[in-house]
CSV table of C-alpha atoms and ligand atoms in Angstrom, one decimal:
chain,number,residue,atom,x,y,z
U,1,MET,CA,-12.0,7.0,20.6
U,2,LEU,CA,-10.3,3.7,20.0
U,3,GLU,CA,-11.4,0.6,21.8
U,4,LYS,CA,-9.1,-0.9,24.5
U,5,LYS,CA,-8.1,-3.7,22.1
U,6,HIS,CA,-7.0,-1.2,19.5
U,7,LEU,CA,-5.1,0.9,22.0
U,8,GLU,CA,-3.3,-2.2,23.3
U,9,PHE,CA,-2.5,-3.4,19.8
U,10,ARG,CA,-1.2,0.0,18.8
U,11,GLU,CA,1.1,0.1,21.9
U,12,LYS,CA,2.5,-3.4,21.0
U,13,ILE,CA,3.1,-2.5,17.3
U,14,ARG,CA,4.6,0.9,18.2
U,15,ALA,CA,7.1,-0.7,20.6
U,16,PHE,CA,7.9,-3.3,18.0
U,17,CYS,CA,8.5,-0.8,15.2
U,18,LEU,CA,10.7,1.4,17.4
U,19,GLU,CA,12.8,-1.6,18.4
U,20,LYS,CA,13.1,-3.4,15.1
U,21,ILE,CA,12.2,-1.2,12.2
U,22,ALA,CA,13.3,2.3,13.2
U,23,PRO,CA,17.0,1.4,13.7
U,24,VAL,CA,17.4,0.1,10.1
U,25,ALA,CA,15.1,2.5,8.2
U,26,ALA,CA,17.9,5.0,7.2
U,27,THR,CA,20.2,2.2,6.1
U,28,LEU,CA,17.6,0.5,3.9
U,29,ASP,CA,17.0,3.9,2.2
U,30,GLU,CA,20.7,4.8,1.8
U,31,GLU,CA,21.7,1.4,0.5
U,32,GLN,CA,18.5,1.0,-1.5
U,33,ARG,CA,18.2,-2.4,0.1
U,34,PHE,CA,15.1,-4.6,0.8
U,35,LEU,CA,14.2,-5.0,4.4
U,36,GLU,CA,15.6,-8.6,4.6
U,37,GLU,CA,16.6,-8.5,8.2
U,38,ASN,CA,13.1,-7.5,9.3
U,39,MET,CA,11.3,-10.3,7.4
U,40,VAL,CA,11.5,-12.8,10.3
U,41,PRO,CA,10.4,-10.3,13.1
U,42,LEU,CA,7.6,-8.9,10.9
U,43,THR,CA,6.4,-12.4,10.2
U,44,GLU,CA,6.6,-13.4,13.9
U,45,MET,CA,4.5,-10.3,14.7
U,46,GLY,CA,1.9,-11.5,12.3
U,47,LEU,CA,2.2,-8.4,10.1
U,48,PHE,CA,2.1,-10.4,6.9
U,49,ALA,CA,-0.9,-12.3,8.1
U,50,CYS,CA,-3.1,-9.5,9.3
U,51,LEU,CA,-6.3,-10.1,7.3
U,52,VAL,CA,-5.8,-13.9,6.6
U,53,PRO,CA,-8.3,-16.1,8.4
U,54,GLU,CA,-6.9,-18.2,11.2
U,55,LYS,CA,-7.8,-21.4,9.4
U,56,TYR,CA,-5.2,-20.5,6.8
U,57,GLY,CA,-2.6,-19.6,9.4
U,58,GLY,CA,-3.5,-15.9,9.6
U,59,ARG,CA,-4.2,-13.5,12.5
U,60,GLU,CA,-7.6,-12.4,11.2
U,61,ILE,CA,-7.4,-9.0,12.9
U,62,ASP,CA,-10.0,-6.4,12.0
U,63,THR,CA,-9.3,-3.8,9.3
U,64,LEU,CA,-8.7,-1.0,11.8
U,65,SER,CA,-6.0,-3.0,13.6
U,66,TYR,CA,-4.3,-3.8,10.3
U,67,ILE,CA,-4.4,-0.2,9.3
U,68,ILE,CA,-2.9,0.8,12.6
U,69,SER,CA,-0.1,-1.5,11.9
U,70,VAL,CA,0.6,0.1,8.5
U,71,GLU,CA,0.4,3.5,10.1
U,72,GLU,CA,2.9,2.6,12.9
U,73,ALA,CA,5.3,0.9,10.6
U,74,SER,CA,5.2,3.9,8.2
U,75,ARG,CA,5.8,6.3,11.1
U,76,VAL,CA,9.3,5.0,11.3
U,77,CYS,CA,9.9,3.5,7.8
U,78,GLY,CA,7.8,4.1,4.7
U,79,SER,CA,9.4,1.2,2.9
U,80,THR,CA,8.2,-1.2,5.5
U,81,GLY,CA,4.8,0.4,5.4
U,82,ILE,CA,4.3,-0.1,1.7
U,83,THR,CA,5.6,-3.6,1.7
U,84,LEU,CA,3.0,-4.5,4.4
U,85,ALA,CA,0.3,-2.6,2.6
U,86,ALA,CA,0.9,-4.2,-0.8
U,87,HIS,CA,1.1,-7.7,0.6
U,88,ASN,CA,-1.9,-7.6,2.8
U,89,SER,CA,-4.3,-5.4,0.9
U,90,LEU,CA,-3.4,-6.3,-2.7
U,91,GLY,CA,-2.0,-9.8,-2.3
U,92,CYS,CA,-3.9,-11.6,0.5
U,93,TYR,CA,-7.2,-9.8,0.3
U,94,PRO,CA,-8.2,-10.7,-3.3
U,95,ILE,CA,-7.4,-14.3,-2.7
U,96,MET,CA,-9.5,-14.3,0.5
U,97,LYS,CA,-12.4,-12.6,-1.3
U,98,PHE,CA,-12.4,-14.1,-4.8
U,99,GLY,CA,-10.2,-17.3,-4.4
U,100,THR,CA,-11.4,-20.9,-4.6
U,101,GLU,CA,-11.0,-23.1,-1.5
U,102,GLU,CA,-8.0,-24.7,-3.2
U,103,GLN,CA,-6.4,-21.3,-4.0
U,104,LYS,CA,-6.8,-20.2,-0.4
U,105,GLN,CA,-5.3,-23.4,0.9
U,106,LYS,CA,-2.4,-23.2,-1.5
U,107,TYR,CA,-1.4,-19.5,-1.2
U,108,LEU,CA,-2.7,-18.0,2.0
U,109,PRO,CA,-0.7,-20.1,4.5
U,110,ARG,CA,2.6,-19.2,2.7
U,111,ALA,CA,1.6,-15.6,2.5
U,112,ALA,CA,0.7,-15.5,6.2
U,113,ASN,CA,4.1,-17.0,6.9
U,114,GLY,CA,6.0,-14.1,5.3
U,115,GLU,CA,6.3,-15.2,1.7
U,116,LEU,CA,5.3,-12.1,-0.2
U,117,LEU,CA,2.5,-11.7,-2.7
U,118,ALA,CA,2.4,-9.0,-5.4
U,119,PHE,CA,-0.4,-7.4,-7.4
U,120,GLY,CA,0.1,-6.7,-11.1
U,121,LEU,CA,-2.5,-4.3,-12.6
U,122,SER,CA,-0.5,-1.4,-14.1
U,123,GLU,CA,1.2,-1.5,-17.4
U,124,PRO,CA,3.3,1.0,-19.4
U,125,ASP,CA,0.2,2.0,-21.3
U,126,ALA,CA,-2.4,1.2,-18.6
U,127,GLY,CA,-1.8,3.3,-15.6
U,128,SER,CA,-4.8,5.5,-14.5
U,129,ASP,CA,-6.7,3.8,-17.4
U,130,ALA,CA,-6.3,0.5,-15.7
U,131,GLY,CA,-8.9,-1.0,-18.0
U,132,GLY,CA,-6.5,-0.4,-21.0
U,133,THR,CA,-4.6,-3.6,-20.2
U,134,ARG,CA,-2.6,-5.0,-23.0
U,135,THR,CA,-1.3,-8.2,-21.4
U,136,VAL,CA,-3.2,-11.1,-22.9
U,137,ALA,CA,-3.9,-14.6,-21.7
U,138,LEU,CA,-5.4,-17.0,-24.2
U,139,LYS,CA,-6.7,-20.5,-23.7
U,140,LYS,CA,-4.4,-23.1,-25.2
U,141,ASP,CA,-4.9,-26.8,-24.7
U,142,ASP,CA,-5.1,-27.4,-20.9
U,143,HIS,CA,-3.9,-24.0,-19.8
U,144,TRP,CA,-3.9,-20.2,-20.3
U,145,LEU,CA,-0.9,-18.7,-22.2
U,146,MET,CA,0.0,-15.2,-20.9
U,147,ASN,CA,2.1,-12.6,-22.6
U,148,GLY,CA,2.7,-9.0,-21.6
U,149,SER,CA,4.4,-6.8,-18.9
U,150,LYS,CA,3.4,-5.2,-15.7
U,151,CYS,CA,5.1,-2.2,-14.1
U,152,TRP,CA,5.6,-0.5,-10.8
U,153,ILE,CA,5.1,-3.8,-9.0
U,154,THR,CA,5.8,-3.6,-5.2
U,155,SER,CA,7.9,-6.5,-4.0
U,156,ALA,CA,8.3,-7.8,-7.5
U,157,THR,CA,11.7,-9.2,-6.9
U,158,ARG,CA,10.6,-11.0,-3.7
U,159,ALA,CA,7.0,-12.1,-4.3
U,160,PHE,CA,6.6,-15.9,-4.8
U,161,ALA,CA,3.3,-15.2,-6.7
U,162,THR,CA,1.6,-12.3,-8.3
U,163,LEU,CA,-2.1,-11.5,-9.0
U,164,ALA,CA,-1.9,-10.3,-12.6
U,165,THR,CA,-4.7,-9.1,-14.8
U,166,ALA,CA,-4.9,-9.8,-18.6
U,167,LYS,CA,-7.3,-9.6,-21.4
U,168,THR,CA,-8.6,-13.1,-22.3
U,169,THR,CA,-9.3,-12.3,-25.9
U,170,ASP,CA,-7.2,-10.9,-28.7
U,171,ASP,CA,-10.2,-8.9,-29.9
U,172,PRO,CA,-9.0,-5.2,-29.6
U,173,ASN,CA,-12.6,-4.1,-29.0
U,174,ASP,CA,-13.2,-6.4,-26.1
U,175,LYS,CA,-11.8,-4.7,-23.0
U,176,ALA,CA,-12.8,-7.4,-20.5
U,177,ILE,CA,-10.0,-8.5,-18.3
U,178,THR,CA,-9.4,-11.4,-15.9
U,179,CYS,CA,-7.2,-12.0,-13.0
U,180,PHE,CA,-4.7,-14.9,-12.5
U,181,ILE,CA,-2.4,-16.1,-9.8
U,182,VAL,CA,1.0,-16.6,-11.4
U,183,GLU,CA,4.1,-18.0,-9.7
U,184,LYS,CA,7.6,-16.7,-9.9
U,185,ASP,CA,9.2,-20.1,-10.4
U,186,TRP,CA,7.2,-20.8,-13.6
U,187,ASP,CA,9.0,-20.7,-17.0
U,188,GLY,CA,8.1,-17.4,-18.7
U,189,TYR,CA,7.9,-15.3,-15.6
U,190,ALA,CA,10.7,-12.8,-15.4
U,191,VAL,CA,11.4,-9.9,-13.0
U,192,GLY,CA,12.9,-6.7,-14.4
U,193,LYS,CA,15.6,-4.7,-12.8
U,194,LYS,CA,14.8,-3.0,-9.5
U,195,GLU,CA,13.7,0.6,-10.1
U,196,ASN,CA,15.9,3.4,-8.7
U,197,LYS,CA,13.3,5.5,-6.9
U,198,LEU,CA,13.1,8.9,-5.3
U,199,GLY,CA,11.7,7.4,-2.1
U,200,LEU,CA,10.6,4.2,-0.5
U,201,ARG,CA,14.0,2.9,-1.5
U,202,GLY,CA,13.9,0.0,0.9
U,203,SER,CA,10.9,-1.5,-0.9
U,204,ASP,CA,11.5,-3.4,-4.1
U,205,THR,CA,9.7,-2.1,-7.2
U,206,ALA,CA,10.2,-3.7,-10.7
U,207,PHE,CA,8.6,-4.7,-13.9
U,208,LEU,CA,7.3,-8.2,-14.4
U,209,HIS,CA,7.4,-9.8,-17.9
U,210,PHE,CA,5.3,-12.8,-18.9
U,211,ASP,CA,6.6,-14.6,-22.0
U,212,ASP,CA,4.4,-17.5,-23.0
U,213,LEU,CA,3.7,-18.1,-19.3
U,214,LYS,CA,1.6,-21.3,-19.0
U,215,ILE,CA,-1.1,-20.8,-16.3
U,216,PRO,CA,-3.1,-23.8,-15.1
U,217,PHE,CA,-6.9,-23.3,-15.4
U,218,GLU,CA,-7.2,-23.6,-11.6
U,219,ASN,CA,-5.1,-20.4,-11.2
U,220,GLN,CA,-7.8,-18.1,-12.7
U,221,LEU,CA,-8.8,-15.8,-9.8
U,222,GLY,CA,-12.5,-14.8,-9.9
U,223,GLU,CA,-14.7,-15.0,-13.0
U,224,ILE,CA,-13.6,-14.5,-16.6
U,225,GLY,CA,-14.1,-10.9,-17.5
U,226,GLU,CA,-14.5,-9.8,-13.9
U,227,GLY,CA,-10.8,-8.9,-13.4
U,228,PHE,CA,-11.3,-5.1,-13.6
U,229,LYS,CA,-14.0,-5.1,-10.9
U,230,LEU,CA,-11.9,-7.4,-8.8
U,231,ALA,CA,-9.0,-4.9,-9.1
U,232,LEU,CA,-11.2,-1.9,-8.3
U,233,ILE,CA,-12.7,-3.7,-5.2
U,234,THR,CA,-9.2,-4.6,-4.2
U,235,LEU,CA,-8.0,-1.0,-4.6
U,236,ASP,CA,-10.9,0.2,-2.4
U,237,GLY,CA,-9.1,-1.6,0.4
U,238,GLY,CA,-5.7,-0.8,-0.8
U,239,ARG,CA,-6.3,2.9,-0.8
U,240,LEU,CA,-7.1,2.7,2.9
U,241,SER,CA,-3.6,1.2,3.4
U,242,ILE,CA,-1.9,3.9,1.3
U,243,GLY,CA,-3.9,6.5,3.4
U,244,ALA,CA,-2.5,4.8,6.5
U,245,MET,CA,1.0,4.9,5.1
U,246,ALA,CA,0.6,8.6,4.4
U,247,LEU,CA,-0.8,9.1,7.9
U,248,GLY,CA,2.2,7.3,9.5
U,249,LEU,CA,4.7,9.3,7.4
U,250,GLY,CA,3.0,12.6,8.2
U,251,GLN,CA,3.0,11.7,11.9
U,252,GLY,CA,6.7,10.8,11.7
U,253,ALA,CA,7.4,14.2,10.2
U,254,LEU,CA,5.4,15.9,13.0
U,255,ASP,CA,7.3,14.0,15.7
U,256,ILE,CA,10.6,15.1,14.3
U,257,ALA,CA,9.5,18.7,13.8
U,258,LEU,CA,8.1,19.1,17.4
U,259,LYS,CA,11.2,17.6,19.0
U,260,TYR,CA,13.5,19.7,16.9
U,261,ALA,CA,11.6,22.9,17.5
U,262,ALA,CA,11.7,22.4,21.3
U,263,GLU,CA,15.5,21.7,21.2
U,264,ARG,CA,16.8,24.2,18.7
U,265,HIS,CA,17.7,27.5,20.2
U,266,GLN,CA,18.0,30.8,18.3
U,267,PHE,CA,17.9,34.4,19.6
U,268,GLY,CA,18.3,33.0,23.1
U,269,LYS,CA,15.1,30.8,23.1
U,270,PRO,CA,13.8,27.6,21.6
U,271,ILE,CA,12.4,28.2,18.2
U,272,VAL,CA,9.1,26.7,19.3
U,273,ALA,CA,8.6,29.8,21.5
U,274,ASN,CA,7.8,31.6,18.3
U,275,GLN,CA,4.1,31.6,17.5
U,276,GLY,CA,4.9,31.1,13.8
U,277,ILE,CA,6.4,27.7,14.6
U,278,GLN,CA,3.6,26.9,17.1
U,279,HIS,CA,0.9,27.6,14.5
U,280,ARG,CA,2.7,25.5,11.9
U,281,LEU,CA,2.9,22.5,14.3
U,282,ALA,CA,-0.7,23.0,15.3
U,283,ASP,CA,-1.8,22.9,11.7
U,284,MET,CA,0.2,19.8,11.0
U,285,ALA,CA,-1.2,18.0,14.1
U,286,THR,CA,-4.8,19.0,13.3
U,287,GLU,CA,-4.7,17.9,9.7
U,288,ILE,CA,-3.1,14.6,10.6
U,289,GLN,CA,-5.7,13.9,13.3
U,290,ALA,CA,-8.5,14.7,10.8
U,291,ALA,CA,-6.9,12.2,8.3
U,292,ARG,CA,-6.6,9.6,11.0
U,293,LEU,CA,-10.3,9.9,12.0
U,294,MET,CA,-11.4,9.6,8.3
U,295,ILE,CA,-9.3,6.5,7.8
U,296,TYR,CA,-10.4,4.8,11.0
U,297,GLU,CA,-14.0,5.5,10.2
U,298,ALA,CA,-13.6,4.0,6.7
U,299,CYS,CA,-12.1,0.9,8.3
U,300,LEU,CA,-15.2,0.4,10.4
U,301,MET,CA,-17.4,0.9,7.4
U,302,LYS,CA,-15.4,-1.8,5.5
U,303,ASP,CA,-15.8,-4.3,8.3
U,304,ALA,CA,-19.5,-3.4,8.7
U,305,GLY,CA,-20.0,-4.3,5.0
U,306,VAL,CA,-21.1,-0.7,4.2
U,307,PRO,CA,-20.0,0.6,0.7
U,308,PHE,CA,-16.8,2.6,1.3
U,309,SER,CA,-15.4,3.3,-2.2
U,310,ARG,CA,-15.9,7.0,-2.0
U,311,GLN,CA,-14.6,7.1,1.6
U,312,SER,CA,-11.5,5.1,0.8
U,313,ALA,CA,-10.7,7.5,-2.2
U,314,MET,CA,-11.3,10.5,0.2
U,315,CYS,CA,-9.0,8.9,2.8
U,316,LYS,CA,-6.2,8.4,0.3
U,317,LEU,CA,-6.6,11.8,-1.3
U,318,TYR,CA,-6.7,13.7,2.0
U,319,ALA,CA,-4.2,11.8,4.0
U,320,SER,CA,-1.6,11.8,1.2
U,321,GLU,CA,-2.0,15.5,0.5
U,322,VAL,CA,-1.9,16.3,4.2
U,323,ALA,CA,1.2,14.1,4.7
U,324,THR,CA,2.9,15.8,1.7
U,325,ARG,CA,2.2,19.2,3.3
U,326,THR,CA,3.3,18.0,6.7
U,327,ALA,CA,6.6,16.6,5.4
U,328,ALA,CA,7.3,19.9,3.7
U,329,SER,CA,6.4,21.8,6.9
U,330,ALA,CA,8.8,19.6,8.9
U,331,LEU,CA,11.6,20.5,6.5
U,332,THR,CA,10.8,24.2,7.0
U,333,VAL,CA,10.9,23.8,10.8
U,334,LEU,CA,14.2,22.1,10.6
U,335,GLY,CA,15.8,24.5,8.1
U,336,ALA,CA,19.2,23.6,6.7
U,337,ILE,CA,19.7,20.6,8.8
U,338,GLY,CA,16.4,19.1,7.6
U,339,TYR,CA,17.7,19.3,4.0
U,340,LEU,CA,20.5,16.9,4.9
U,341,THR,CA,20.2,13.2,4.4
U,342,GLY,CA,20.6,11.5,7.7
U,343,PRO,CA,20.5,13.4,11.0
U,344,TYR,CA,16.7,14.0,11.3
U,345,GLU,CA,15.2,11.7,8.6
U,346,ALA,CA,12.7,14.5,7.7
U,347,GLU,CA,14.3,14.5,4.2
U,348,ARG,CA,13.6,10.8,3.8
U,349,ILE,CA,10.0,11.2,4.8
U,350,TRP,CA,9.6,14.1,2.3
U,351,ARG,CA,10.9,11.8,-0.5
U,352,ASP,CA,8.9,8.8,0.7
U,353,VAL,CA,5.6,10.5,1.0
U,354,LYS,CA,5.2,11.6,-2.6
U,355,LEU,CA,4.4,8.1,-3.6
U,356,CYS,CA,1.1,8.3,-1.6
U,357,GLU,CA,-0.2,10.8,-4.1
U,358,ILE,CA,0.6,8.5,-7.0
U,359,GLY,CA,0.3,4.8,-6.2
U,360,GLU,CA,-3.0,2.9,-6.2
U,361,GLY,CA,-4.5,5.8,-8.1
U,362,THR,CA,-3.3,9.4,-8.3
U,363,SER,CA,-4.9,12.2,-6.4
U,364,GLU,CA,-6.7,13.1,-9.6
U,365,ILE,CA,-8.1,9.6,-9.9
U,366,GLN,CA,-9.3,9.8,-6.3
U,367,ARG,CA,-11.1,13.1,-7.1
U,368,LEU,CA,-12.7,11.4,-10.1
U,369,VAL,CA,-13.9,8.4,-8.0
U,370,ILE,CA,-15.4,10.7,-5.4
U,371,ALA,CA,-17.1,13.0,-7.9
U,372,ARG,CA,-18.5,10.0,-9.9
U,373,ASP,CA,-19.9,8.5,-6.8
U,374,MET,CA,-21.6,11.7,-5.8
U,375,LEU,CA,-23.1,12.1,-9.2
U,376,LYS,CA,-24.2,8.4,-9.3
U,377,THR,CA,-25.9,8.6,-6.0
U,378,MET,CA,-26.7,12.3,-6.0
U,379,LYS,CA,-25.8,12.1,-2.3
U,380,THR,CA,-23.1,14.5,-1.0
U,381,VAL,CA,-22.6,12.6,2.3
W,1,LIG,N1,-16.0,-1.6,-6.9
W,1,LIG,C1,-16.7,-2.4,-7.7
W,1,LIG,N2,-17.0,-2.1,-9.0
W,1,LIG,C2,-16.6,-0.9,-9.5
W,1,LIG,C3,-15.8,0.0,-8.7
W,1,LIG,C4,-15.6,-0.4,-7.3
W,1,LIG,N3,-14.9,0.4,-6.5
W,1,LIG,N4,-15.6,1.1,-9.4
W,1,LIG,C5,-16.1,0.9,-10.6
W,1,LIG,N5,-16.7,-0.4,-10.6
W,1,LIG,C6,-17.4,-1.0,-11.8
W,1,LIG,C7,-18.4,0.0,-12.4
W,1,LIG,O1,-19.6,-0.1,-11.8
W,1,LIG,C8,-18.4,-0.6,-13.8
W,1,LIG,O2,-19.3,-1.7,-13.8
W,1,LIG,P1,-20.2,-2.1,-15.1
W,1,LIG,O3,-19.3,-2.3,-16.3
W,1,LIG,O4,-21.0,-3.3,-14.7
W,1,LIG,O5,-21.1,-0.8,-15.3
W,1,LIG,C9,-17.0,-1.1,-14.1
W,1,LIG,O6,-16.4,-1.3,-12.8
W,1,LIG,C10,-16.1,-0.1,-14.8
W,1,LIG,O7,-16.1,1.1,-14.1
W,1,LIG,P2,-15.9,2.5,-14.8
W,1,LIG,O8,-16.8,2.5,-16.1
W,1,LIG,O9,-16.0,3.6,-13.8
W,1,LIG,O10,-14.4,2.3,-15.3
W,1,LIG,P3,-13.4,3.3,-16.0
W,1,LIG,O11,-12.7,2.6,-17.0
W,1,LIG,O12,-14.1,4.6,-16.4
W,1,LIG,O13,-12.3,3.7,-14.8
W,1,LIG,C11,-11.4,4.4,-12.8
W,1,LIG,C12,-12.6,4.0,-13.6
W,1,LIG,C13,-10.7,5.6,-13.5
W,1,LIG,C14,-11.9,4.9,-11.5
W,1,LIG,C15,-10.4,3.3,-12.6
W,1,LIG,O14,-9.9,2.9,-13.9
W,1,LIG,C16,-9.3,3.5,-11.7
W,1,LIG,O15,-9.5,3.4,-10.5
W,1,LIG,N6,-8.1,3.8,-12.2
W,1,LIG,C17,-6.9,4.0,-11.4
W,1,LIG,C18,-6.3,2.7,-11.3
W,1,LIG,C19,-5.2,2.7,-10.3
W,1,LIG,O16,-5.5,2.9,-9.2
W,1,LIG,N7,-4.0,2.3,-10.8
W,1,LIG,C20,-2.9,2.1,-9.9
W,1,LIG,C21,-2.8,0.7,-9.6
W,1,LIG,S1,-1.6,0.5,-8.4
W,1,LIG,S2,-1.9,-1.3,-7.8
């Protein structure tokens, strides 16, 4: 059972999302356009400042409240959900956790004020094998010199700065990587063309290219050689937010299916009068609620300082597979009309949700993380 403060927060965010985000969600998808018109309202609601401490201009809400905001945004617009998730979990959080005081003062107030941050880990040849990074940053005079490319970067075209990982040696046998905060305005930082995606078409995804990018020493984030662990710790939190995104998308699909099943008449009765439809809706609701409870519990674990890597992998794995099933079920309930782009938006959810099984670690990687943790601890629960 949620506490009163979480229930009130959810009501507030839900009303906001229905008023501001839902009306433009279809247009953003259709026009493949970034959610520009929502940047000011989202900033005013504090949704880019969720985790940032108040002393840096943030809202400093707990993880559960933040995750509820990603869930509610995704319930009406997956593109908004992923933009919030990437900025807060992958952009703000690592600076909060690993940044120097100067880095926090320099970047967090801007981030909390709606200037987006991005996270650059993946590369064309380093996806699931994130440690196989080829981007290199070598010390030269009074700076680092970075060369390489990052791919699938959420908000790449918008972000004023990116947290990018690189090897800090040209020794091919040394796989240690380090994280850096690099800024869009610097010479040598180039954004590739926006990707044409199956779903989440209102979020910007693109390559980043670094060509002799000069990085001041003070922009190294965390210790040299600790970038991989920094990334994995960051992804532990990020996977909760992708789970929340899946949860919201799945809930959105269920909302549409229930309403349609009650309204649509065939053979002289609403189709929901058929037990086959009722059972389908019941299964959808049950699985979504199970995913919700898993994710909410993992949020409490994170804030309590309890290790939650396995749980966050489980949350992402389960919620994204549930949401994929739920979105497909919603299309089945809607039949031919559900297959159309537009009238019921179930088709958009079906396209959006697939990313949840891929981004921030595929479902196969989540299974690997869960199994490895069980084997390491020899604890099944
Ligand atoms: N938190 C902190 N440390 C962690 C960790 C975590 N969640 N997971 C692993 N580590 C540590 C390990 O303990 C190990 O430390 P030592 O070198 O001191 O022993 C180190 O990190 C390397 O771990 P491991 O040997 O398990 O690394 P692997 O190369 O085998 O890869 C996986 C592990 C596959 C789990 C990792 O590469 C991964 O998550 N890949 C998916 C990446 C991904 O999600 N990409 C999408 C990015 S979208 S932004």
